[in-house]
Amino acid sequence: MALILLFTDFGTRDPYVGQVKARIAELAPTQLVVDLLHEVPDFNPHAGAHLLAALADGFQPGSVFLAVVDPGVGTPRNAVVLLAGGSWFVGPDNGLLSVVAARHADSKRWRITWQPEALSATFHGRDLFALIAAEIARGEFPTNKLSPITQFDVEFDAGDLPRVIYIDHYGNAWTGVRRLPVNTPVIAAGKPFKHSESFGFVGKGEGFWFNNSVGLVELAVNRGSAAADFGLRVGDAVTVQRLN
Amino acid sequence: MALILLFTDFGTRDPYVGQVKARIAELAPTQLVVDLLHEVPDFNPHAGAHLLAALADGFQPGSVFLAVVDPGVGTPRNAVVLLAGGSWFVGPDNGLLSVVAARHADSKRWRITWQPEALSATFHGRDLFALIAAEIARGEFPTNKLSPITQFDVEFDAGDLPRVIYIDHYGNAWTGVRRLPVNTPVIAAGKPFKHSESFGFVGKGEGFWFNNSVGLVELAVNRGSAAADFGLRVGDAVTVQRLN
Amino acid sequence: MALILLFTDFGTRDPYVGQVKARIAELAPTQLVVDLLHEVPDFNPHAGAHLLAALADGFQPGSVFLAVVDPGVGTPRNAVVLLAGGSWFVGPDNGLLSVVAARHADSKRWRITWQPEALSATFHGRDLFALIAAEIARGEFPTNKLSPITQFDVEFDAGDLPRVIYIDHYGNAWTGVRRLPVNTPVIAAGKPFKHSESFGFVGKGEGFWFNNSVGLVELAVNRGSAAADFGLRVGDAVTVQRLN
């Protein structure tokens, strides 16, 4: 049994997720579908690519990630498949899969050359990506629908992204910077953040940074909102003073 | 294996969806349950009826839709079952199922005459509709709990609803108008909208309309929010100048 | 097949729920996982404990509740398991499970003494609770990872909590007061609320209280928001004049 993990900028309340799941349920009813993350920052494949790379680690081999942050849907941008680190990724060729790809030496890339008969101009998640993901999850790799390529059209590099890339509902701000030594000074919103292992080790309302549970530097406030208290937003720069 | 599709005005974050799913899991553990749409506009069976009719197309025969937009729960309004186009629908008799019914020549209607022992006054989704939906999904049509009828108490007609009926989290505004020729002028919020096949074919921040992925006319802004930019809200009138 | 019910203060849109589900899917792929409630009031194990006690009633024996409202994650607070009324509960020892425990004469408590190799400081829901819950759901009670105890470190009592403990997306306000006779005067926000069986029996925009579908006193407005109209917030006191 394979795990199909959904990673999209659809709203959790929008009808798009349900339609994707219904399609997968019809095509691969015995596979397990999990909503890994929706409401990835809208129209922002760069932040999404770094989020996906952090979240995609540590799943069982053969897991299939259906990734949709796709402001160019319906235009001539391509659709692609990636095999990296034992997991599969299906999504648009706009950079979204490229950070995962760049961080794995064993990455293999394909372009989706097939088009289904019923392909809407605005919902390839349901009409194209779900079909390919279901086939892969069922163990039927659709070679006749794919063409191997060596590069994506859009490639971001493997390095960190020193910006806020996600804010959760508590107001904790995830950055695209990977795990740092605990004595590293981190500056965001013009303010220095000190390190703490977890929330309960600083005072109520106090800000800090920590290496989070998916290996990223995260800015937080104990029992409060880092986003509200420091005015942090997705895209804000984060400065890290790496010590030698 | 049947698909049970949830369509409600419960909040995605409310505890109601989970209780419905837990009840179905106990009664029909091998069926697949998918959240098709929650947060259908509150207290608005008319908008909901048009949304359901658009979203319910194209599922495998035998799919069961559990539909709850039910401001009259606990009052003497009736509960009903519909078979239309090969799919089943279970919900309140307040018009919610009536647009689907009116659009299918093969529609069959039943009133739910049975009451479970434990029936709360405010949560028929969990206490009544989930039980009937689970039985139908298991292939055990509960004739002893139903009585055939020829009309619902509340019937909306099969025609389009020229209003905004839904706004997604991007701010795209769905209308209750079905697919139009691309040269049709569409006016909303006092402004003319031009047609585009998809987002990436108009400038950033520019508004347009398109025939969306469930066959409805939708108002959108490329990389922006049509709802915010044009002040659109559910219920707003939309004018379509049909050309001959 | 056991039911695993998630009850957390994670956001419905946050990536935490998905990671917990993916972990459970890998460890217990044939069990059914249901999102019972997320966005339990943040950092508030007291309100959460009363919500959990109300919501946990009536599930099939052997159900497993994974409960996370855990502002002290990573600090030396303990992690515990509870068996009460035929259901299992796994979560932090901060009072969250203690109202359920206090209300069942057959309650058995364990401390989790085991630590997984990979234990983040901030996400025990994924790294610890999900593992224990999956083992219990599979029917493999992990005695070697647990130590029986007679009391939790933090115990709330079995009585009602006369405060607003939850507000749903309609603006209905749940209290921690259990079912009352219908002639009981209820006061909140300085205003008296009268009883009604359901929404449709009072005028549009009118406030009332009712015994809700999980046995709690709930404040509501017909086709409106009690929270907005009366300024109700989680934590607000509710006064009940019990008649003799």
XYZ file of C-alpha atoms in Angstrom:
732
model
C 0.000 0.000 0.000
C 1.416 3.364 -0.999
C 0.833 6.661 0.692
C -0.368 9.550 -1.524
C 0.437 12.884 0.099
C -1.351 16.037 -1.028
C 0.630 19.277 -0.970
C -1.254 22.209 -2.505
C -2.127 25.892 -2.258
C -5.826 25.005 -2.400
C -7.797 26.249 0.576
C -8.605 23.631 3.202
C -12.200 24.796 2.814
C -12.235 24.930 -0.984
C -13.913 22.222 -3.109
C -10.674 21.431 -4.938
C -9.143 19.053 -2.396
C -12.303 16.961 -2.260
C -12.470 16.622 -6.022
C -8.823 15.487 -6.170
C -9.463 12.930 -3.426
C -12.622 11.642 -5.063
C -10.724 11.136 -8.313
C -7.946 9.256 -6.521
C -10.506 7.208 -4.584
C -12.027 6.069 -7.874
C -8.669 5.261 -9.487
C -6.728 3.885 -6.534
C -9.287 2.975 -3.858
C -6.944 0.900 -1.719
C -4.206 3.529 -1.418
C -4.050 5.842 1.578
C -4.419 9.549 0.893
C -3.157 12.075 3.456
C -3.505 15.863 3.377
C 0.090 16.790 4.100
C -0.363 20.533 3.597
C -2.849 22.814 1.889
C -2.768 26.597 1.814
C 0.883 26.583 0.842
C 1.492 30.301 0.229
C -0.594 31.203 -2.848
C 1.109 31.724 -6.215
C 4.541 31.153 -4.625
C 6.297 28.057 -6.008
C 9.619 29.206 -4.490
C 8.406 29.132 -0.879
C 6.449 25.996 -1.742
C 9.529 24.253 -3.120
C 11.400 24.787 0.158
C 8.401 23.709 2.249
C 7.987 20.563 0.171
C 11.677 19.702 0.474
C 11.481 19.990 4.263
C 8.196 18.144 4.667
C 8.942 15.323 2.215
C 11.733 13.794 4.272
C 11.327 10.583 6.208
C 8.370 8.927 4.488
C 8.332 5.269 3.526
C 9.804 4.423 0.089
C 7.260 4.550 -2.706
C 5.285 7.432 -1.222
C 3.724 9.682 -3.875
C 3.512 13.447 -3.412
C 0.895 15.269 -5.478
C 2.140 18.869 -5.435
C 0.076 21.779 -6.751
C 1.104 25.428 -6.511
C 0.293 26.315 -10.040
C -0.522 29.926 -10.943
C 0.369 29.122 -14.562
C -2.180 26.306 -14.953
C -3.589 26.204 -18.455
C -0.672 28.122 -19.991
C 2.063 26.212 -21.853
C 4.067 25.438 -18.662
C 4.919 21.739 -18.506
C 3.886 19.031 -16.031
C 6.544 16.750 -14.548
C 7.303 13.706 -12.414
C 10.282 13.315 -10.078
C 11.737 10.288 -8.318
C 14.041 11.404 -5.491
C 15.151 9.659 -2.332
C 12.767 6.793 -2.943
C 9.646 8.982 -3.178
C 7.620 10.140 -6.185
C 6.534 13.699 -6.897
C 3.976 14.860 -9.471
C 3.315 18.518 -10.250
C 3.829 21.549 -12.495
C 7.228 22.461 -13.931
C 7.490 25.852 -12.244
C 10.241 25.096 -9.733
C 7.955 23.500 -7.149
C 9.681 20.090 -7.329
C 13.132 21.439 -8.056
C 14.505 21.918 -4.532
C 13.724 18.306 -3.659
C 15.338 17.309 -6.960
C 18.460 19.392 -6.395
C 18.984 17.935 -2.905
C 18.976 14.287 -4.007
C 21.831 12.850 -6.054
C 19.578 10.053 -7.322
C 16.900 12.337 -8.807
C 15.186 11.206 -12.008
C 12.914 13.555 -13.942
C 10.172 13.014 -16.506
C 7.929 15.361 -18.460
C 4.262 14.373 -18.722
C 3.646 14.189 -22.469
C 0.167 12.652 -22.269
C -3.072 14.621 -22.005
C -6.332 13.159 -20.775
C -9.412 13.628 -22.947
C -11.138 15.691 -20.271
C -8.617 18.322 -19.271
C -9.965 21.561 -17.854
C -7.851 24.689 -18.345
C -7.761 25.494 -14.625
C -7.724 22.269 -12.612
C -4.839 19.994 -13.597
C -4.631 18.769 -9.992
C -7.842 16.822 -10.546
C -7.654 16.179 -14.290
C -3.985 15.299 -14.791
C -1.777 15.098 -11.668
C -4.278 12.929 -9.740
C -4.404 10.413 -12.589
C -0.633 10.112 -12.852
C -0.215 9.949 -9.060
C -2.855 7.209 -8.798
C -1.135 5.120 -11.454
C 2.239 5.430 -9.758
C 0.718 4.620 -6.352
C -0.855 1.478 -7.828
C 2.624 0.435 -8.939
C 1.911 0.975 -12.629
C 4.517 3.477 -13.716
C 3.019 5.086 -16.852
C 6.061 5.098 -19.128
C 3.857 5.701 -22.170
C 2.666 9.000 -20.700
C 6.105 10.309 -19.739
C 9.349 11.314 -21.389
C 12.648 11.333 -19.432
C 14.337 14.723 -19.120
C 17.557 15.822 -17.467
C 16.467 19.250 -16.265
C 13.196 20.918 -15.346
C 12.322 24.118 -17.206
C 12.480 25.965 -13.875
C 15.148 24.921 -11.368
C 15.769 26.547 -7.987
C 19.064 25.646 -6.334
C 19.593 23.303 -3.390
C 20.606 26.015 -0.933
C 18.586 27.518 1.912
C 16.017 30.278 1.355
C 16.648 32.898 4.062
C 13.056 34.126 4.169
C 9.850 33.388 6.005
C 8.216 30.669 3.898
C 5.219 29.691 6.033
C 3.187 30.902 8.998
C 1.094 28.385 10.900
C -2.196 29.099 12.666
C -0.436 29.786 15.983
C 1.563 32.529 14.224
C 4.832 30.572 14.258
C 6.982 31.581 11.263
C 8.916 28.894 9.400
C 11.993 29.955 7.469
C 13.682 28.291 4.518
C 16.908 28.001 6.540
C 17.898 24.507 7.624
C 19.008 23.421 11.108
C 21.539 25.814 12.731
C 23.903 25.500 15.693
C 22.052 26.778 18.746
C 24.429 29.676 19.324
C 23.718 31.206 15.898
C 22.290 34.745 16.001
C 19.096 34.986 13.940
C 17.578 38.343 12.995
C 14.104 38.903 11.592
C 11.862 41.981 11.420
C 14.926 43.939 12.568
C 15.000 42.089 15.900
C 17.460 39.494 17.234
C 15.927 36.136 18.187
C 17.645 33.928 20.760
C 17.549 30.142 20.611
C 15.376 27.934 22.814
C 14.749 24.184 22.615
C 11.000 24.643 22.942
C 8.203 27.005 23.939
C 8.088 26.305 27.671
C 11.735 27.344 28.245
C 11.150 31.058 27.602
C 8.781 33.448 29.345
C 5.176 33.852 28.265
C 5.059 36.262 25.328
C 8.798 36.003 24.665
C 10.185 35.397 21.164
C 12.800 32.786 20.220
C 13.980 30.579 17.363
C 14.287 26.829 17.283
C 15.226 24.017 14.919
C 11.759 22.712 14.160
C 10.397 19.229 13.703
C 11.093 19.175 9.951
C 14.607 20.585 10.262
C 13.949 24.263 9.572
C 14.687 27.363 11.648
C 11.374 28.604 13.048
C 10.519 31.865 14.817
C 8.002 31.639 17.637
C 6.571 33.260 20.752
C 5.665 31.240 23.846
C 1.837 31.188 24.083
C 1.651 33.938 21.509
C 1.958 34.741 17.811
C 5.354 35.579 16.333
C 3.604 36.768 13.170
C 1.394 39.252 15.026
C 3.952 40.363 17.616
C 6.769 40.970 15.133
C 4.714 41.748 12.012
C 6.236 38.781 10.168
C 4.881 37.788 6.754
C 5.736 35.185 4.151
C 8.603 36.540 2.069
C 10.246 38.577 4.849
C 14.038 38.314 4.903
C 15.764 36.459 7.747
C 19.423 37.131 8.557
C 21.592 34.386 9.941
C 25.057 35.189 11.264
C 26.857 31.899 10.740
C 29.700 31.544 13.259
C 32.918 29.757 12.397
C -16.874 -0.032 -2.699
C -18.991 3.112 -2.743
C -17.844 6.668 -2.307
C -19.628 8.747 0.345
C -19.237 12.454 -0.375
C -19.848 15.026 2.346
C -21.356 18.358 1.303
C -22.230 20.601 4.269
C -22.221 24.093 5.683
C -20.341 22.846 8.750
C -17.053 24.605 9.357
C -13.951 22.708 8.289
C -12.687 23.360 11.796
C -15.937 22.509 13.606
C -16.421 19.186 15.439
C -19.457 18.279 13.333
C -17.659 16.786 10.334
C -15.591 14.507 12.563
C -18.647 13.193 14.341
C -20.386 12.435 11.046
C -17.291 10.625 9.782
C -16.883 8.643 12.981
C -20.507 7.517 12.748
C -20.042 6.438 9.118
C -16.762 4.710 9.998
C -18.600 2.629 12.583
C -21.497 1.765 10.273
C -19.724 1.398 6.934
C -16.019 0.944 7.718
C -15.013 -0.273 4.265
C -16.592 2.608 2.330
C -14.519 5.606 1.296
C -15.547 8.970 2.726
C -14.443 12.176 0.998
C -14.998 15.766 2.131
C -16.345 17.203 -1.111
C -17.189 20.630 0.317
C -17.807 22.135 3.722
C -18.565 25.762 4.504
C -21.197 25.868 1.804
C -22.680 29.348 2.361
C -24.417 29.196 5.771
C -28.205 28.992 5.965
C -28.452 29.217 2.166
C -29.984 26.068 0.621
C -30.549 27.898 -2.675
C -26.864 28.635 -3.310
C -26.074 25.196 -1.903
C -28.465 23.481 -4.292
C -26.714 25.029 -7.300
C -23.268 24.229 -5.932
C -24.265 20.627 -5.294
C -25.703 20.250 -8.789
C -22.446 21.486 -10.308
C -20.130 19.469 -8.052
C -22.097 16.203 -8.165
C -21.503 15.530 -11.853
C -19.087 12.915 -13.052
C -18.783 10.559 -10.087
C -18.950 6.798 -10.403
C -22.462 5.263 -10.252
C -23.576 4.406 -6.740
C -21.825 7.372 -5.120
C -23.690 8.693 -2.072
C -23.846 12.411 -1.301
C -24.618 13.366 2.290
C -25.817 16.969 1.983
C -26.403 19.215 4.982
C -27.349 22.894 4.768
C -30.103 22.758 7.296
C -31.103 25.907 9.189
C -34.472 24.300 9.923
C -33.014 21.243 11.682
C -35.290 20.076 14.488
C -38.378 21.819 13.097
C -40.992 19.792 11.175
C -39.144 20.088 7.835
C -38.801 16.655 6.232
C -35.734 14.581 5.393
C -35.384 13.036 1.947
C -33.435 10.731 -0.340
C -32.863 11.264 -4.064
C -31.570 8.950 -6.780
C -30.517 10.974 -9.834
C -28.077 10.242 -12.631
C -26.909 7.074 -10.882
C -25.925 8.794 -7.634
C -27.687 8.932 -4.263
C -28.360 12.073 -2.246
C -29.471 12.265 1.405
C -30.453 15.519 3.126
C -33.132 17.894 4.357
C -36.200 18.756 2.290
C -35.494 22.468 2.003
C -34.600 22.670 -1.676
C -30.982 21.561 -1.249
C -31.405 18.425 -3.379
C -33.983 19.878 -5.714
C -31.765 21.387 -8.425
C -30.004 18.059 -8.934
C -33.445 16.415 -9.012
C -34.863 18.885 -11.511
C -31.906 18.438 -13.880
C -32.217 14.654 -14.161
C -35.115 13.034 -15.988
C -34.593 9.786 -14.065
C -34.917 11.330 -10.570
C -36.597 9.243 -7.861
C -37.502 10.768 -4.519
C -38.228 9.311 -1.071
C -39.168 10.844 2.262
C -37.371 9.450 5.326
C -40.211 8.257 7.550
C -38.060 6.467 10.128
C -36.547 8.114 13.205
C -33.613 6.689 15.132
C -34.034 6.276 18.884
C -31.256 8.752 19.581
C -32.110 11.803 17.504
C -30.812 15.149 18.712
C -32.820 18.238 17.786
C -29.855 19.968 16.174
C -27.594 17.398 14.512
C -29.454 15.251 11.997
C -26.276 15.037 9.902
C -24.826 12.683 12.511
C -27.985 11.127 13.917
C -30.085 10.516 10.811
C -28.508 11.352 7.431
C -25.245 9.505 8.237
C -27.163 6.343 9.108
C -29.214 6.372 5.910
C -26.171 7.233 3.782
C -24.162 4.401 5.351
C -26.911 1.880 4.641
C -27.201 2.958 1.022
C -23.425 2.901 0.588
C -23.338 -0.661 1.964
C -25.816 -1.623 -0.741
C -28.704 -2.119 1.671
C -31.352 0.281 0.473
C -33.570 0.876 3.536
C -37.034 0.603 1.981
C -38.604 0.196 5.421
C -37.338 3.623 6.476
C -38.462 5.474 3.343
C -41.650 6.336 1.528
C -41.653 7.192 -2.212
C -42.806 10.715 -3.087
C -43.218 12.508 -6.391
C -42.232 16.001 -5.270
C -40.115 17.513 -2.522
C -41.812 20.029 -0.217
C -39.377 22.669 -1.503
C -38.410 22.589 -5.171
C -36.120 25.071 -6.924
C -36.200 24.968 -10.710
C -33.574 23.517 -13.032
C -32.449 26.875 -14.430
C -29.285 28.840 -13.709
C -28.964 31.086 -10.650
C -27.434 34.379 -11.898
C -25.766 35.212 -8.583
C -22.462 34.651 -6.851
C -22.967 31.316 -5.042
C -19.500 30.622 -3.654
C -16.182 32.339 -3.025
C -13.083 30.194 -2.634
C -10.058 30.989 -0.481
C -8.250 32.686 -3.378
C -11.211 35.059 -3.686
C -12.482 33.528 -6.937
C -16.250 33.962 -7.173
C -18.344 31.096 -8.565
C -21.701 31.943 -10.093
C -24.759 29.749 -10.534
C -24.603 30.307 -14.307
C -23.571 27.344 -16.408
C -21.016 27.302 -19.203
C -21.289 30.271 -21.622
C -19.902 30.969 -25.086
C -16.605 32.789 -24.623
C -17.798 35.965 -26.311
C -20.626 36.486 -23.801
C -20.432 39.765 -21.872
C -20.621 39.145 -18.108
C -21.250 41.979 -15.650
C -20.809 41.795 -11.887
C -20.375 44.481 -9.250
C -21.270 46.970 -11.990
C -18.161 46.053 -13.990
C -17.790 44.162 -17.255
C -15.639 41.029 -17.113
C -13.933 39.723 -20.239
C -13.371 36.037 -20.909
C -10.022 34.254 -20.531
C -9.231 30.536 -20.709
C -7.162 30.670 -17.519
C -5.320 32.910 -15.078
C -1.981 33.182 -16.848
C -3.493 34.695 -20.033
C -4.393 38.034 -18.431
C -2.151 40.537 -16.693
C -1.336 40.302 -12.995
C -4.186 41.872 -11.031
C -6.565 41.810 -14.007
C -10.122 40.474 -13.691
C -11.783 38.002 -16.060
C -14.418 35.266 -16.254
C -13.989 31.672 -17.272
C -15.977 28.451 -17.597
C -14.660 26.666 -14.551
C -13.750 23.060 -13.905
C -17.271 22.114 -12.773
C -18.998 23.906 -15.643
C -19.906 27.192 -13.959
C -19.057 30.767 -14.892
C -16.422 31.990 -12.416
C -15.068 35.489 -11.817
C -11.371 35.737 -10.998
C -8.301 37.954 -10.871
C -4.866 36.704 -11.958
C -2.738 36.350 -8.781
C -5.307 38.309 -6.834
C -8.738 38.155 -5.222
C -11.838 38.922 -7.282
C -13.871 39.080 -4.059
C -11.621 41.703 -2.490
C -10.875 43.706 -5.640
C -14.504 43.944 -6.790
C -16.251 43.675 -3.414
C -18.058 40.519 -4.503
C -20.103 38.565 -1.976
C -22.301 35.466 -2.049
C -25.744 36.540 -3.273
C -24.551 39.373 -5.539
C -26.352 39.517 -8.871
C -24.492 38.646 -12.068
C -25.721 39.858 -15.437
C -25.173 37.793 -18.535
C -25.914 39.247 -21.955
C -26.691 36.130 -23.952
C -25.911 36.722 -27.635
C -27.912 35.097 -30.377
C -10.718 -2.379 13.064
C -10.235 0.411 15.607
C -11.069 4.055 15.160
C -8.283 6.557 15.900
C -9.743 9.973 16.687
C -7.578 13.078 16.497
C -8.296 15.868 18.985
C -5.727 18.682 18.835
C -5.146 22.414 18.921
C -3.261 22.188 15.620
C -4.693 24.363 12.875
C -6.823 22.559 10.315
C -4.582 24.213 7.724
C -1.259 23.538 9.497
C 1.117 20.766 8.372
C 0.980 19.052 11.778
C -2.208 17.034 11.291
C -0.940 15.616 8.005
C 2.332 14.505 9.528
C 0.527 12.753 12.388
C -1.773 11.002 9.922
C 1.084 9.954 7.666
C 2.880 8.452 10.657
C -0.231 6.537 11.710
C -0.828 5.431 8.119
C 2.645 3.901 8.053
C 2.280 2.190 11.449
C -1.369 1.154 11.373
C -2.487 1.302 7.728
C -5.709 -0.656 8.198
C -7.078 1.459 11.062
C -9.491 4.302 10.395
C -8.331 7.786 11.347
C -10.899 10.545 11.874
C -10.299 14.223 12.583
C -12.645 14.634 15.553
C -11.600 18.212 16.342
C -8.656 20.475 15.604
C -8.260 24.091 16.672
C -9.254 23.233 20.207
C -8.652 26.568 21.964
C -4.869 27.144 21.848
C -2.786 26.622 24.973
C -5.926 25.830 27.002
C -5.910 22.255 28.351
C -8.746 23.110 30.762
C -11.263 24.020 28.056
C -9.860 21.153 25.984
C -10.399 18.652 28.799
C -14.085 19.531 28.999
C -14.509 19.455 25.229
C -12.822 16.066 25.021
C -15.017 14.662 27.797
C -18.159 15.774 25.952
C -17.035 14.651 22.495
C -15.582 11.285 23.548
C -18.895 9.763 24.587
C -20.663 7.157 22.527
C -17.879 5.707 20.380
C -17.413 1.995 19.862
C -15.270 0.204 22.496
C -11.575 0.169 21.672
C -11.585 3.614 20.037
C -8.293 5.473 20.499
C -8.220 9.234 21.062
C -4.954 11.000 20.265
C -5.238 14.259 22.226
C -2.794 17.136 21.821
C -3.139 20.521 23.509
C 0.386 20.770 24.680
C 1.948 24.179 25.326
C 4.540 22.476 27.567
C 5.838 20.141 24.832
C 9.571 19.517 25.254
C 9.615 20.541 28.922
C 9.656 17.844 31.626
C 5.831 17.433 31.637
C 4.897 13.764 31.367
C 3.010 11.869 28.667
C 0.197 9.530 29.641
C -2.334 6.909 28.536
C -5.864 6.525 29.881
C -8.421 3.729 29.534
C -11.882 5.004 30.455
C -15.337 3.804 29.502
C -13.894 1.330 27.014
C -11.911 3.932 25.029
C -8.208 4.755 25.014
C -6.700 8.224 25.318
C -3.079 9.237 24.632
C -1.717 12.709 25.376
C 0.262 15.049 27.606
C -0.118 15.027 31.391
C -1.364 18.603 31.695
C -4.962 17.941 32.685
C -6.212 17.342 29.136
C -7.265 13.732 29.804
C -8.220 14.272 33.431
C -11.892 15.246 33.097
C -12.611 12.093 31.098
C -10.686 10.153 33.746
C -12.524 11.736 36.657
C -15.922 10.993 35.102
C -15.351 7.256 34.690
C -15.181 4.932 37.695
C -13.221 2.370 35.657
C -10.377 4.717 34.655
C -6.869 3.242 34.411
C -3.852 5.479 33.970
C -0.306 4.905 32.688
C 2.722 7.147 32.277
C 4.664 6.759 29.026
C 8.180 5.889 30.187
C 9.604 5.055 26.767
C 11.185 7.558 24.388
C 11.605 6.972 20.658
C 15.070 7.494 19.195
C 13.852 10.348 17.012
C 11.974 12.656 19.364
C 11.755 16.307 18.383
C 11.434 18.846 21.203
C 8.291 20.387 19.754
C 6.202 17.713 18.039
C 5.374 14.810 20.357
C 2.033 14.379 18.554
C 3.934 12.934 15.591
C 6.991 11.493 17.320
C 5.507 9.904 20.449
C 1.701 9.996 20.807
C 1.073 8.751 17.239
C 3.341 5.746 17.832
C 1.642 4.743 21.085
C -1.836 5.329 19.631
C -1.014 3.209 16.572
C 0.200 0.330 18.735
C -2.922 0.406 20.887
C -5.161 0.615 17.816
C -3.424 -2.445 16.354
C -4.312 -4.301 19.543
C -0.727 -4.453 20.790
C -0.849 -2.705 24.139
C 2.757 -1.561 24.749
C 3.200 -2.567 28.403
C 6.978 -2.250 28.068
C 6.658 1.439 27.239
C 4.232 2.321 30.027
C 4.131 2.356 33.805
C 0.808 2.230 35.711
C 0.019 5.265 37.864
C -2.906 6.103 40.115
C -3.052 9.848 39.488
C -2.027 12.217 36.726
C 0.322 15.055 37.657
C -2.432 17.502 36.712
C -6.027 16.576 37.557
C -9.086 18.743 36.929
C -12.247 17.651 38.724
C -15.274 15.921 37.222
C -17.634 18.886 37.639
C -18.915 21.269 34.994
C -16.887 24.253 33.771
C -19.285 27.232 33.728
C -17.467 29.070 30.952
C -17.523 29.308 27.175
C -15.148 26.521 26.074
C -15.589 26.564 22.310
C -17.003 28.708 19.516
C -17.832 27.054 16.209
C -17.656 28.676 12.781
C -21.325 29.744 12.911
C -20.532 31.656 16.128
C -22.391 29.210 18.382
C -20.784 29.175 21.852
C -20.419 25.856 23.667
C -20.182 25.948 27.454
C -18.648 23.417 29.820
C -22.029 23.000 31.544
C -23.808 19.706 30.995
C -27.462 19.191 30.066
C -29.880 21.388 32.055
C -33.645 21.304 32.591
C -35.222 23.486 29.936
C -36.618 25.991 32.430
C -33.171 26.854 33.810
C -32.200 30.531 33.446
C -28.803 30.888 31.758
C -26.905 34.190 31.766
C -23.904 35.041 29.618
C -22.370 38.359 28.586
C -24.685 39.941 31.168
C -27.762 38.855 29.203
C -30.379 36.217 29.991
C -30.794 33.456 27.411
C -34.070 31.563 27.105
C -34.271 27.916 26.125
C -35.281 26.626 22.690
C -35.151 23.081 21.302
C -33.516 24.243 18.078
C -32.754 27.216 15.856
C -35.975 27.347 13.854
C -38.180 27.836 16.924
C -36.981 31.381 17.680
C -37.054 34.454 15.493
C -34.290 35.271 13.015
C -31.482 36.986 14.915
C -32.804 35.930 18.320
C -30.531 34.369 20.962
C -31.287 31.209 22.955
C -29.633 28.275 24.719
C -30.091 24.586 24.048
C -28.806 21.227 25.226
C -26.545 20.429 22.312
C -25.819 17.226 20.462
C -22.928 16.250 22.782
C -24.817 17.054 25.981
C -23.522 20.570 26.676
C -25.364 23.844 27.138
C -24.802 25.924 23.997
C -25.587 29.578 23.292
C -26.779 30.396 19.782
C -28.587 32.859 17.534
C -30.988 31.720 14.826
C -29.287 32.396 11.433
C -26.714 34.558 13.194
C -23.603 34.468 15.361
C -23.953 34.375 19.149
C -20.240 35.141 19.437
C -20.491 38.307 17.339
C -23.881 39.489 18.581
C -23.095 39.063 22.288
C -19.311 39.494 22.200
C -18.769 35.984 23.571
C -15.250 34.566 23.762
C -13.683 31.349 25.020
C -13.209 31.710 28.768
C -16.217 33.968 29.382
C -18.178 33.062 32.501
C -21.665 31.597 32.190
C -24.135 31.769 35.087
C -26.675 29.039 35.588
C -29.469 29.474 38.124
C -30.254 25.889 39.033
C -33.862 25.580 40.151
C -34.925 23.098 42.794
